[in-house]
Amino acid sequence: MGIEMGKTKIDSRGRVTLPGALREEMGLTPGKEVRVEKTGKGILINPVISKEEFLQSLEGCITEKNQAERLSPLELKDIWGPKLARD
């Protein structure tokens, strides 16, 4: 279960204002896209990150001690292609 960050209301146009502390912590600035998903127990809101932001977040993750399996470009395309096509 997540950490409750406050309560909010849905306005007459169906909009929800996220608490400021949560927006700041998650880096949600005006105009930032979010993905909204219906889950079994509620609604999940996730920031949409660009392909460049995603790749930058991986920088430094793979070291000599932590070698990832080597994949060919075609194998990577099979894995990531459908996901990237949706974005």
Coordinates of C-alpha atoms in Angstrom, one line a residue:
M1 CA 0.0 0.0 0.0
G2 CA 1.2 3.5 -0.8
I3 CA 1.9 6.4 1.5
E4 CA -1.1 8.8 1.8
M5 CA 0.0 12.3 0.8
G6 CA -3.2 14.1 1.5
K7 CA -6.8 14.3 0.2
T8 CA -8.3 16.1 -2.7
K9 CA -11.6 16.5 -4.5
I10 CA -12.7 16.1 -8.1
D11 CA -13.9 19.4 -9.5
S12 CA -17.0 20.0 -11.7
R13 CA -14.8 19.4 -14.8
G14 CA -13.5 16.1 -13.5
R15 CA -10.0 17.5 -12.6
V16 CA -8.0 16.4 -9.6
T17 CA -5.4 18.7 -8.0
L18 CA -2.5 16.7 -6.6
P19 CA -1.0 17.9 -3.3
G20 CA 1.9 20.3 -3.8
A21 CA 4.3 18.1 -1.8
L22 CA 3.6 15.1 -3.9
R23 CA 3.9 17.1 -7.2
E24 CA 7.3 18.4 -6.0
E25 CA 8.6 15.0 -4.8
M26 CA 7.5 13.4 -8.1
G27 CA 8.9 16.2 -10.3
L28 CA 5.4 17.0 -11.7
T29 CA 5.5 20.4 -13.2
P30 CA 2.7 22.2 -15.2
G31 CA 2.4 20.6 -18.6
K32 CA 4.1 17.3 -17.6
E33 CA 2.3 14.3 -19.0
V34 CA 1.0 11.6 -16.7
R35 CA -0.3 8.2 -17.5
V36 CA -3.6 7.3 -15.7
E37 CA -4.5 3.6 -15.3
K38 CA -7.4 1.9 -13.6
T39 CA -6.2 -0.8 -11.2
G40 CA -8.1 -3.4 -9.2
K41 CA -8.2 -1.1 -6.2
G42 CA -8.2 2.4 -7.6
I43 CA -6.4 4.7 -10.0
L44 CA -2.7 4.8 -10.6
I45 CA -1.0 8.0 -11.9
N46 CA 2.5 7.8 -13.2
P47 CA 4.7 10.4 -14.8
V48 CA 5.4 9.8 -18.4
I49 CA 9.1 9.9 -19.1
S50 CA 10.7 10.4 -22.5
K51 CA 12.9 7.8 -24.0
E52 CA 15.9 10.1 -23.3
E53 CA 15.0 10.5 -19.6
F54 CA 14.6 6.7 -19.3
L55 CA 18.0 6.0 -20.8
Q56 CA 19.6 8.7 -18.6
S57 CA 18.0 7.0 -15.6
L58 CA 19.9 3.8 -16.5
E59 CA 23.3 5.5 -16.6
G60 CA 25.7 3.9 -14.2
C61 CA 23.4 0.9 -13.5
I62 CA 25.5 -1.6 -15.3
T63 CA 29.0 -2.1 -14.0
E64 CA 31.6 -4.8 -14.2
K65 CA 30.2 -6.3 -11.1
N66 CA 26.6 -6.1 -12.5
Q67 CA 26.8 -7.1 -16.1
A68 CA 23.5 -7.4 -18.0
E69 CA 23.0 -10.1 -20.5
R70 CA 24.2 -9.0 -23.9
L71 CA 21.4 -8.7 -26.4
S72 CA 21.4 -7.9 -30.1
P73 CA 19.6 -4.9 -31.4
L74 CA 16.9 -7.1 -32.8
E75 CA 16.4 -8.8 -29.4
L76 CA 16.1 -5.3 -27.8
K77 CA 13.6 -4.3 -30.4
D78 CA 11.5 -7.4 -29.6
I79 CA 11.5 -6.5 -25.9
W80 CA 11.1 -2.7 -26.1
G81 CA 9.5 -2.2 -29.5
P82 CA 5.8 -2.6 -28.4
K83 CA 6.3 -0.4 -25.3
L84 CA 8.1 2.4 -27.2
A85 CA 5.5 2.3 -30.0
R86 CA 2.8 3.2 -27.5
D87 CA 4.7 6.3 -26.3

